[in-house]
Coordinates of C-alpha atoms in Angstrom, one line a residue:
M1 CA 93.9 68.6 48.8
R2 CA 92.0 71.4 47.8
A3 CA 93.2 75.1 49.4
M4 CA 92.1 79.0 49.4
Q5 CA 95.9 80.4 48.6
L6 CA 96.4 84.0 48.8
Q7 CA 98.5 84.3 46.1
Q8 CA 98.9 87.8 45.6
T9 CA 97.8 90.8 48.9
A10 CA 94.1 92.6 47.5
S11 CA 91.3 94.3 48.9
I12 CA 89.2 91.1 50.3
D13 CA 86.2 92.8 48.0
S14 CA 88.5 91.8 44.6
S15 CA 88.1 88.2 46.4
P16 CA 91.9 87.9 46.3
L17 CA 91.7 83.5 47.3
V18 CA 92.3 81.5 44.5
M19 CA 90.7 77.5 44.9
A20 CA 94.4 75.6 44.6
E21 CA 95.0 71.6 44.2
L22 CA 98.0 70.9 45.7
Q23 CA 99.5 67.4 47.2
D24 CA 98.1 66.6 50.5
P25 CA 101.1 68.0 53.4
Q26 CA 102.7 64.9 55.8
P27 CA 103.7 65.7 58.9
G28 CA 107.3 65.9 60.1
W29 CA 109.3 65.4 63.8
G30 CA 106.3 66.6 66.2
Q31 CA 103.4 68.0 64.5
V32 CA 100.3 66.1 63.3
R33 CA 97.9 66.5 59.7
V34 CA 94.6 67.5 60.8
K35 CA 91.7 67.0 58.4
V36 CA 89.5 70.4 58.8
R37 CA 86.3 70.3 59.6
C38 CA 86.0 73.9 59.6
C39 CA 87.7 76.9 59.4
A40 CA 86.4 80.6 61.2
I41 CA 87.5 83.8 59.7
C42 CA 89.2 86.7 61.7
R43 CA 89.8 90.4 61.1
T44 CA 93.6 88.9 61.3
D45 CA 93.5 87.3 58.2
L46 CA 91.9 89.9 56.9
H47 CA 94.6 92.1 57.8
V48 CA 97.0 89.0 56.2
I49 CA 94.9 88.9 52.8
E50 CA 95.5 92.6 52.3
G51 CA 98.4 93.3 53.3
E52 CA 97.8 95.6 56.2
L53 CA 100.9 93.8 57.7
E54 CA 103.9 93.1 57.0
E55 CA 103.9 90.7 54.1
K56 CA 106.0 87.0 54.2
Q57 CA 105.6 84.4 52.1
L58 CA 103.3 84.1 49.6
P59 CA 101.5 82.1 48.1
V60 CA 100.7 81.5 52.0
I61 CA 96.7 79.9 52.8
P62 CA 95.5 82.0 55.7
G63 CA 93.2 80.4 58.7
H64 CA 93.8 80.6 62.1
Q65 CA 91.1 79.2 63.9
A66 CA 90.2 75.3 62.4
V67 CA 88.7 72.5 63.4
G68 CA 89.5 69.3 62.5
I69 CA 90.3 65.5 63.6
I70 CA 93.9 64.4 64.3
D71 CA 94.2 61.9 61.1
R72 CA 97.9 61.4 60.4
V73 CA 100.7 61.0 63.4
G74 CA 104.5 62.4 62.5
P75 CA 107.7 60.7 64.5
G76 CA 107.9 62.5 68.0
C77 CA 105.0 62.5 69.2
D78 CA 104.0 60.2 72.1
G79 CA 101.7 61.9 73.9
P80 CA 98.6 63.4 73.4
P81 CA 96.7 65.2 71.1
A82 CA 96.4 61.4 69.3
L83 CA 95.2 60.1 66.5
G84 CA 91.9 60.6 65.5
A85 CA 91.2 63.2 67.9
R86 CA 89.3 66.6 67.9
V87 CA 91.1 69.3 67.7
G88 CA 92.1 73.1 67.5
V89 CA 94.9 75.4 65.5
A90 CA 95.1 78.6 66.9
W91 CA 97.2 81.6 65.7
L92 CA 99.9 80.6 67.5
G93 CA 101.7 77.7 65.2
W94 CA 105.6 77.3 66.9
T95 CA 107.8 78.4 69.2
C96 CA 112.3 78.0 69.8
G97 CA 110.8 76.7 73.2
E98 CA 114.5 77.6 74.4
C99 CA 114.2 81.5 74.7
E100 CA 113.4 82.9 77.9
Y101 CA 110.0 83.5 76.8
C102 CA 109.5 79.6 76.5
Q103 CA 110.5 78.9 79.7
S104 CA 108.3 81.3 81.8
G105 CA 105.1 80.5 79.9
R106 CA 105.1 83.8 77.6
E107 CA 106.1 81.6 74.1
N108 CA 103.8 84.2 72.8
L109 CA 106.7 86.6 73.4
C110 CA 108.9 84.5 71.3
G111 CA 111.2 86.3 69.0
E112 CA 111.2 83.2 66.4
A113 CA 107.8 82.7 66.8
K114 CA 105.3 81.5 63.6
F115 CA 102.0 82.0 63.1
T116 CA 99.2 79.9 61.4
G117 CA 98.4 81.2 58.1
Y118 CA 101.2 83.4 58.1
H119 CA 104.1 81.8 58.1
L120 CA 102.4 78.5 58.3
P121 CA 99.4 76.9 55.9
G122 CA 96.2 77.2 57.3
G123 CA 93.2 76.4 57.4
Y124 CA 91.3 77.1 54.3
A125 CA 91.9 73.2 53.1
D126 CA 91.5 69.8 53.7
Y127 CA 94.1 69.9 55.8
V128 CA 96.6 71.5 57.6
I129 CA 100.0 70.3 59.2
A130 CA 100.2 71.4 63.2
D131 CA 102.9 71.3 66.2
A132 CA 101.5 68.7 68.4
R133 CA 102.3 71.2 71.1
F134 CA 100.0 73.7 69.6
V135 CA 96.6 72.4 69.4
Y136 CA 94.3 72.3 71.6
E137 CA 92.0 69.3 72.7
L138 CA 88.5 70.6 72.3
P139 CA 85.6 69.4 74.3
A140 CA 82.6 67.6 73.3
V141 CA 80.1 70.1 74.9
F142 CA 81.2 72.6 71.8
P143 CA 80.0 71.9 68.3
D144 CA 83.1 72.8 65.6
V145 CA 81.1 76.1 64.1
E146 CA 80.7 76.8 68.1
A147 CA 84.3 76.2 68.7
A148 CA 86.4 77.5 65.9
P149 CA 85.7 81.3 66.8
L150 CA 86.9 80.3 70.4
L151 CA 90.6 79.8 68.9
C152 CA 91.1 83.2 68.4
A153 CA 87.9 85.7 69.8
G154 CA 88.3 83.9 72.5
I155 CA 91.9 83.3 73.9
I156 CA 92.0 87.2 72.5
G157 CA 89.2 88.1 74.6
Y158 CA 89.6 86.2 77.3
R159 CA 93.4 87.3 77.4
A160 CA 92.4 91.1 77.2
L161 CA 89.9 90.8 80.0
L162 CA 92.8 88.9 82.3
R163 CA 95.2 91.7 80.9
A164 CA 92.5 94.6 82.1
K165 CA 93.2 93.4 86.3
P166 CA 88.8 93.6 86.0
R167 CA 88.2 94.3 90.3
P168 CA 85.0 92.4 92.0
G169 CA 82.0 94.9 90.7
C170 CA 84.2 97.4 88.3
R171 CA 83.2 99.3 85.2
L172 CA 84.4 97.7 81.8
A173 CA 84.5 99.3 79.1
L174 CA 84.5 97.7 75.9
Y175 CA 86.1 99.6 72.4
G176 CA 84.7 97.8 69.0
F177 CA 81.9 94.9 69.4
G178 CA 83.2 92.4 67.0
S179 CA 83.6 88.7 67.8
S180 CA 86.4 89.1 70.5
A181 CA 84.7 91.8 72.2
H182 CA 81.3 89.9 72.6
V183 CA 82.9 86.7 73.6
T184 CA 84.5 89.1 76.3
M185 CA 81.5 90.9 77.5
Q186 CA 79.8 87.3 78.2
I187 CA 82.8 86.6 80.5
A188 CA 82.3 90.0 82.4
Q189 CA 79.2 89.7 82.7
Q190 CA 79.2 86.2 84.5
R191 CA 81.6 87.7 87.2
G192 CA 79.7 90.8 88.2
Y193 CA 80.8 93.4 86.0
E194 CA 78.5 96.3 84.4
V195 CA 79.5 96.5 80.1
F196 CA 79.8 99.9 79.3
V197 CA 80.3 99.2 75.0
V198 CA 81.9 101.6 72.5
T199 CA 81.0 100.7 68.6
R200 CA 80.8 102.9 65.2
G201 CA 78.5 99.9 63.9
E202 CA 74.7 100.1 64.4
K203 CA 74.1 96.3 64.1
H204 CA 76.9 95.9 66.6
R205 CA 75.2 98.4 69.2
Q206 CA 72.2 96.3 68.8
L207 CA 73.4 93.4 69.6
A208 CA 75.4 94.5 72.6
Q209 CA 72.3 95.9 73.6
E210 CA 70.4 92.8 73.0
M211 CA 73.4 91.3 75.5
G212 CA 72.7 93.9 78.3
A213 CA 75.4 96.1 78.2
A214 CA 74.7 99.0 81.2
W215 CA 75.6 101.3 78.6
V216 CA 76.4 101.7 74.5
G217 CA 77.1 104.6 72.4
E218 CA 78.8 105.4 68.9
N219 CA 81.8 107.9 71.2
A220 CA 83.5 107.7 74.4
S221 CA 82.9 111.4 75.5
Q222 CA 79.1 110.6 76.1
M223 CA 79.7 107.6 77.9
P224 CA 77.8 108.5 81.2
R225 CA 80.8 107.1 83.7
S226 CA 84.3 106.8 83.8
V227 CA 85.2 103.3 83.9
D228 CA 87.5 100.9 86.0
S229 CA 89.5 98.9 83.0
A230 CA 89.3 99.4 79.3
I231 CA 90.1 97.2 76.2
I232 CA 90.1 98.7 73.0
F233 CA 89.6 96.2 70.3
A234 CA 89.5 97.9 67.2
P235 CA 92.3 98.4 65.2
A236 CA 91.6 102.5 65.3
G237 CA 94.5 104.1 67.2
E238 CA 92.5 107.3 67.6
L239 CA 90.7 105.8 70.3
V240 CA 93.3 105.2 72.9
P241 CA 93.0 109.5 73.9
A242 CA 89.6 109.4 74.4
A243 CA 89.7 105.8 75.8
L244 CA 92.1 107.5 78.9
Q245 CA 90.0 110.4 78.9
K246 CA 87.2 107.8 80.4
L247 CA 89.5 105.9 83.0
N248 CA 89.9 105.5 86.6
K249 CA 92.9 106.6 88.0
G250 CA 94.5 103.0 88.1
G251 CA 93.0 101.8 86.3
T252 CA 94.3 99.8 82.9
L253 CA 93.7 100.1 78.6
V254 CA 94.8 97.3 76.8
L255 CA 95.3 97.1 73.3
A256 CA 94.2 93.3 72.3
G257 CA 94.6 93.9 67.9
I258 CA 97.4 92.9 66.4
H259 CA 97.2 96.3 63.8
M260 CA 96.0 98.9 64.9
S261 CA 96.3 102.9 63.2
A262 CA 98.8 105.8 64.5
I263 CA 98.3 106.6 67.9
P264 CA 97.4 110.4 68.3
S265 CA 99.9 112.6 70.4
M266 CA 98.7 113.2 74.4
D267 CA 99.8 115.3 76.9
Y268 CA 101.1 113.3 79.4
R269 CA 100.2 115.5 82.3
Q270 CA 96.8 115.1 80.6
H271 CA 96.5 111.6 80.7
L272 CA 99.4 109.5 82.4
F273 CA 99.8 111.5 85.0
Y274 CA 97.9 109.6 87.5
E275 CA 99.0 105.9 87.1
R276 CA 97.0 104.7 84.3
D277 CA 98.2 101.8 82.5
I278 CA 98.3 101.2 79.0
R279 CA 98.8 97.3 78.3
S280 CA 98.6 95.1 74.4

């Protein structure tokens, strides 16, 4: 099969992925083989490629938003998804299934977890092998290219929104306006939340305005009102104190990124005395 391999971490500007011809992979116990139709790119892919995450075994095939058809099923796969099913392969690729987190439905916290395109070969290839427990059957309403971003941007955005604990009619701030944030905003608007967007990119600000944000700006200090909940999607730790300054008492701030620069030191009394909640 053809695959785009990362053989050495480097700036994405240097095009570090290398086309390779590899043997077609075969599914093992509890695994399925997916013939890839498309695979989206995520900022986490960039973190892996550029070495901003701890380097694992190289070479590796990145990509964790793959959509395709199951064309081969390994032993031990008795139930759905079945041969021929259209499925998605996402970031979480394997867990032990036995620890307290796996047993309580929090397998994303498993200490032995392995991730697609990082520990495991990903979707920038003709085929990807996936644990049958961690593939998602996709409804026909989503074409391939629309379904792919939902496998990371959608999952992260929706989970971050749940963690933010917004109340009916609340004000919600989004810091950074990439793929996860713009998916989150659509859900938030459908639920009647007033959305404020803070982002540096001019095109991102324009998109947020077009999508109907109540306020859009480059600097949190210019936000006209404080908010009840906030999510930081940008990998910028310096946003944390600024976001807390604009958070109402009892509000929740969610840090949604897998990678973030250092968070500046803060005056605990100023930022946290009123039971503000930080989640990640």
